[in-house]
Amino acid sequence: QWGRYFYDWHPIIHAAINKMVQYPITDFVFDTDDDNLKKNYEAAFKTLKVRDVLIRMGLDYFVCGNSYLSCIMPFKRMLECPECHAAVAASSAQFRVNNKEVFMECPKCHKNVKAIVKDSQTKDLHDMRLILWNPLYMQVDFDEILGNCSYYYSLPEHIKSSIAKGERKYIAQYPMYFIDAAREKKLVHLFSDKLMHLKRETHSASYFKGLGQPIISPVMKYLFHLLILLRAQDA
């Protein structure tokens, strides 16, 4: 939290970290003689905004000492009528949520029914999401002997409350494990083999067990001193 504060407040720290993050990110090189393959990769990198993601990863890495990246694969959520088995996309359906159940008027038989929620994987690249998890909401269970890590994410309160209220955009778009975690007031367990944890390594006796150390932390004492001097100057 203090790393975030000083990055947002201190002009020199802000500029220095931005330069450290952006300088090593050059243009992408696609090493292939296959023109179609090159075009596909260029289109994919542009659609997923890979360069922007790398910059944000670098900011998390230096400001917080940790960056967490994973991918939500594209899927399409359908609401199926249990009477006539007609299905409609949740994004375009008119439905309401009552006591964790989804109710809708079937577009085919026009009955008010409790819909069956079905998710199916798709290959639409535009629906793929590269997710940078907020380090402040991440909990890391670190085994100091074996070096294994388990990752748990606490959904922000406004998202949990919106899901609990049954807001349509969350019910229609969010993966079910998000929705279930919000309803049951639990953490989201992220599999370590599907999560990239980029951290600034430190020594074995560090206070940050299983975590990286923010680059700002060694100069924190001097920054606090600077704030005291500025406050005295204002007085």
Coordinates of C-alpha atoms in Angstrom, one line a residue:
Q1 CA 0.0 0.0 0.0
W2 CA 2.8 2.4 0.8
G3 CA 4.5 1.5 -2.5
R4 CA 1.3 2.4 -4.3
Y5 CA 1.1 5.7 -2.4
F6 CA 4.6 6.9 -3.2
Y7 CA 4.3 5.8 -6.8
D8 CA 1.2 7.9 -7.2
W9 CA 2.5 10.9 -5.1
H10 CA 6.3 11.2 -5.6
P11 CA 7.1 12.6 -9.1
I12 CA 10.7 11.2 -9.2
I13 CA 9.7 7.7 -8.1
H14 CA 6.7 7.8 -10.6
A15 CA 8.9 8.8 -13.5
A16 CA 11.8 6.4 -12.6
I17 CA 9.5 3.4 -12.3
N18 CA 7.7 4.3 -15.6
K19 CA 11.1 4.5 -17.4
M20 CA 12.2 1.2 -15.9
V21 CA 9.0 -0.5 -17.0
Q22 CA 8.7 0.8 -20.5
Y23 CA 12.4 0.9 -21.6
P24 CA 13.0 -2.9 -22.0
I25 CA 9.6 -3.5 -23.8
T26 CA 10.6 -3.3 -27.5
D27 CA 8.6 -4.1 -30.6
F28 CA 7.6 -7.7 -30.9
V29 CA 9.6 -9.9 -33.3
F30 CA 7.8 -12.9 -34.9
D31 CA 10.5 -15.2 -36.1
T32 CA 8.7 -17.2 -38.8
D33 CA 8.8 -17.5 -42.6
D34 CA 5.1 -18.3 -42.6
D35 CA 3.3 -15.1 -43.5
N36 CA -0.1 -16.3 -42.4
L37 CA 1.2 -17.5 -39.1
K38 CA 2.9 -14.1 -38.6
K39 CA -0.3 -12.3 -39.4
N40 CA -2.3 -14.5 -37.0
Y41 CA 0.1 -13.8 -34.1
E42 CA 0.2 -10.1 -34.9
A43 CA -3.6 -10.0 -34.8
A44 CA -3.7 -12.0 -31.6
F45 CA -1.1 -9.7 -29.8
K46 CA -3.0 -6.7 -30.9
T47 CA -6.4 -8.1 -29.8
L48 CA -5.1 -9.1 -26.4
K49 CA -3.2 -5.9 -26.0
V50 CA -0.1 -7.8 -25.0
R51 CA 2.2 -4.7 -24.8
D52 CA -0.2 -2.9 -22.5
V53 CA -0.4 -6.0 -20.3
L54 CA 3.4 -6.2 -20.1
I55 CA 3.6 -2.6 -19.0
R56 CA 1.0 -3.1 -16.3
M57 CA 2.8 -6.2 -15.2
G58 CA 6.0 -4.2 -14.9
L59 CA 4.2 -1.5 -12.8
D60 CA 2.9 -4.2 -10.4
Y61 CA 6.3 -5.8 -10.3
F62 CA 8.1 -2.6 -9.2
V63 CA 5.4 -0.9 -7.2
C64 CA 4.1 -3.9 -5.3
G65 CA 7.0 -6.4 -5.8
N66 CA 4.5 -8.9 -7.2
S67 CA 2.6 -9.3 -10.4
Y68 CA -0.1 -12.0 -10.9
L69 CA -1.2 -12.9 -14.4
S70 CA -3.7 -15.5 -15.7
C71 CA -6.0 -16.0 -18.6
I72 CA -9.8 -16.5 -18.6
M73 CA -10.6 -18.6 -21.6
P74 CA -13.6 -17.5 -23.8
F75 CA -16.9 -19.0 -23.1
K76 CA -20.6 -18.4 -23.9
R77 CA -23.3 -18.5 -21.3
M78 CA -26.6 -19.8 -22.4
L79 CA -29.9 -19.9 -20.4
E80 CA -32.0 -23.0 -21.3
C81 CA -35.7 -23.4 -20.8
P82 CA -36.4 -26.7 -18.9
E83 CA -39.8 -27.0 -20.6
C84 CA -39.0 -26.7 -24.3
H85 CA -35.2 -26.7 -24.1
A86 CA -34.9 -23.5 -26.1
A87 CA -31.7 -21.6 -25.3
V88 CA -30.9 -17.9 -25.4
A89 CA -27.6 -16.1 -24.7
A90 CA -27.4 -14.7 -21.2
S91 CA -25.9 -11.5 -22.6
S92 CA -29.1 -10.7 -24.5
A93 CA -31.7 -12.5 -22.3
Q94 CA -34.2 -10.8 -20.0
F95 CA -33.8 -12.6 -16.7
R96 CA -33.9 -11.9 -12.9
V97 CA -32.1 -13.6 -10.1
N98 CA -34.0 -14.7 -7.0
N99 CA -32.3 -16.6 -4.2
K100 CA -29.4 -17.7 -6.4
E101 CA -31.7 -19.0 -9.1
V102 CA -32.1 -17.5 -12.5
F103 CA -35.6 -16.9 -13.8
M104 CA -36.6 -15.8 -17.3
E105 CA -39.5 -15.8 -19.8
C106 CA -38.8 -18.4 -22.4
P107 CA -38.6 -16.7 -25.9
K108 CA -40.2 -19.8 -27.5
C109 CA -42.9 -21.1 -25.2
H110 CA -43.3 -17.8 -23.3
K111 CA -43.4 -19.4 -19.9
N112 CA -41.7 -18.0 -16.8
V113 CA -39.2 -20.7 -15.9
K114 CA -36.2 -21.3 -13.8
A115 CA -33.5 -21.3 -16.4
I116 CA -30.7 -23.9 -16.7
V117 CA -27.3 -22.1 -16.9
K118 CA -25.0 -23.7 -19.4
D119 CA -21.5 -22.6 -20.3
S120 CA -19.7 -23.7 -23.5
Q121 CA -16.1 -23.0 -24.5
T122 CA -15.6 -20.9 -27.6
K123 CA -12.6 -20.0 -29.7
D124 CA -13.4 -16.3 -30.1
L125 CA -10.1 -14.5 -29.4
H126 CA -12.0 -11.2 -28.6
D127 CA -13.6 -12.9 -25.5
M128 CA -10.3 -14.1 -24.1
R129 CA -9.2 -12.1 -21.1
L130 CA -5.7 -11.6 -19.7
I131 CA -6.3 -10.8 -16.1
L132 CA -3.8 -8.9 -13.9
W133 CA -4.9 -9.6 -10.3
N134 CA -4.7 -6.8 -7.8
P135 CA -1.7 -7.7 -5.5
L136 CA -3.5 -6.1 -2.5
Y137 CA -6.3 -8.7 -2.8
M138 CA -4.1 -11.7 -3.3
Q139 CA -3.3 -14.1 -0.4
V140 CA -0.3 -16.4 -0.8
D141 CA 0.1 -19.5 1.3
F142 CA 3.8 -20.2 1.1
D143 CA 5.5 -23.5 2.2
E144 CA 8.9 -22.2 3.4
I145 CA 10.5 -25.7 3.2
L146 CA 9.3 -27.0 -0.1
G147 CA 8.8 -23.6 -1.7
N148 CA 5.3 -24.3 -2.9
C149 CA 2.7 -21.6 -3.1
S150 CA -1.1 -21.6 -3.0
Y151 CA -2.9 -18.5 -4.3
Y152 CA -6.2 -17.1 -3.0
Y153 CA -8.0 -14.0 -4.4
S154 CA -10.5 -12.0 -2.4
L155 CA -13.0 -10.4 -4.7
P156 CA -13.5 -6.6 -4.2
E157 CA -16.5 -5.7 -2.0
H158 CA -18.4 -3.9 -4.8
I159 CA -18.2 -6.9 -7.0
K160 CA -19.3 -9.3 -4.3
S161 CA -22.3 -7.0 -3.4
S162 CA -23.2 -6.6 -7.0
I163 CA -23.3 -10.4 -7.6
A164 CA -25.3 -10.9 -4.3
K165 CA -27.8 -8.4 -5.7
G166 CA -28.1 -10.3 -8.9
E167 CA -26.9 -7.6 -11.3
R168 CA -27.3 -8.9 -14.8
K169 CA -23.9 -7.9 -16.3
Y170 CA -22.0 -10.0 -13.6
I171 CA -24.3 -13.0 -13.8
A172 CA -24.1 -13.0 -17.6
Q173 CA -20.4 -12.5 -18.0
Y174 CA -18.5 -13.7 -15.0
P175 CA -17.2 -17.3 -14.7
M176 CA -19.2 -19.4 -12.3
Y177 CA -16.4 -19.7 -9.8
F178 CA -16.4 -16.0 -9.3
I179 CA -20.2 -16.0 -8.7
D180 CA -20.0 -19.0 -6.4
A181 CA -17.2 -17.4 -4.3
A182 CA -19.1 -14.1 -4.0
R183 CA -22.3 -15.9 -2.9
E184 CA -20.6 -18.1 -0.4
K185 CA -18.3 -15.3 0.8
K186 CA -15.2 -17.4 0.1
L187 CA -11.8 -16.7 -1.6
V188 CA -11.2 -17.7 -5.2
H189 CA -8.5 -20.5 -5.3
L190 CA -6.2 -19.9 -8.4
F191 CA -4.3 -22.9 -9.5
S192 CA -0.6 -22.3 -9.4
D193 CA 0.1 -24.0 -12.7
K194 CA -2.3 -21.6 -14.4
L195 CA -1.0 -18.4 -12.8
M196 CA 2.2 -16.5 -13.6
H197 CA 3.6 -15.0 -10.4
L198 CA 6.3 -12.5 -11.3
K199 CA 8.1 -11.4 -8.1
R200 CA 11.2 -9.5 -7.1
E201 CA 13.2 -12.2 -5.4
T202 CA 14.8 -11.6 -2.0
H203 CA 16.9 -13.5 0.5
S204 CA 15.6 -16.5 2.5
A205 CA 15.3 -14.5 5.8
S206 CA 13.1 -11.9 4.2
Y207 CA 9.9 -10.6 5.9
F208 CA 8.1 -11.3 2.6
K209 CA 7.7 -15.0 2.7
G210 CA 6.7 -16.2 -0.7
L211 CA 6.3 -12.6 -1.9
G212 CA 8.5 -10.2 -3.8
Q213 CA 9.9 -7.0 -2.2
P214 CA 8.7 -3.7 -3.7
I215 CA 11.6 -1.7 -5.1
I216 CA 10.6 1.3 -3.0
S217 CA 10.8 -0.4 0.4
P218 CA 14.5 0.1 1.1
V219 CA 14.1 3.9 0.8
M220 CA 10.8 4.1 2.7
K221 CA 12.4 5.5 5.8
Y222 CA 13.9 8.4 3.8
L223 CA 10.6 9.1 2.1
F224 CA 8.8 9.4 5.4
H225 CA 11.5 11.8 6.6
L226 CA 11.0 13.8 3.4
L227 CA 7.2 14.0 4.2
I228 CA 8.0 15.3 7.7
L229 CA 10.3 18.0 6.3
L230 CA 7.7 19.1 3.8
R231 CA 5.0 19.3 6.5
A232 CA 7.4 21.4 8.7
Q233 CA 8.1 23.6 5.7
D234 CA 4.4 24.1 5.2
A235 CA 4.0 25.0 8.9

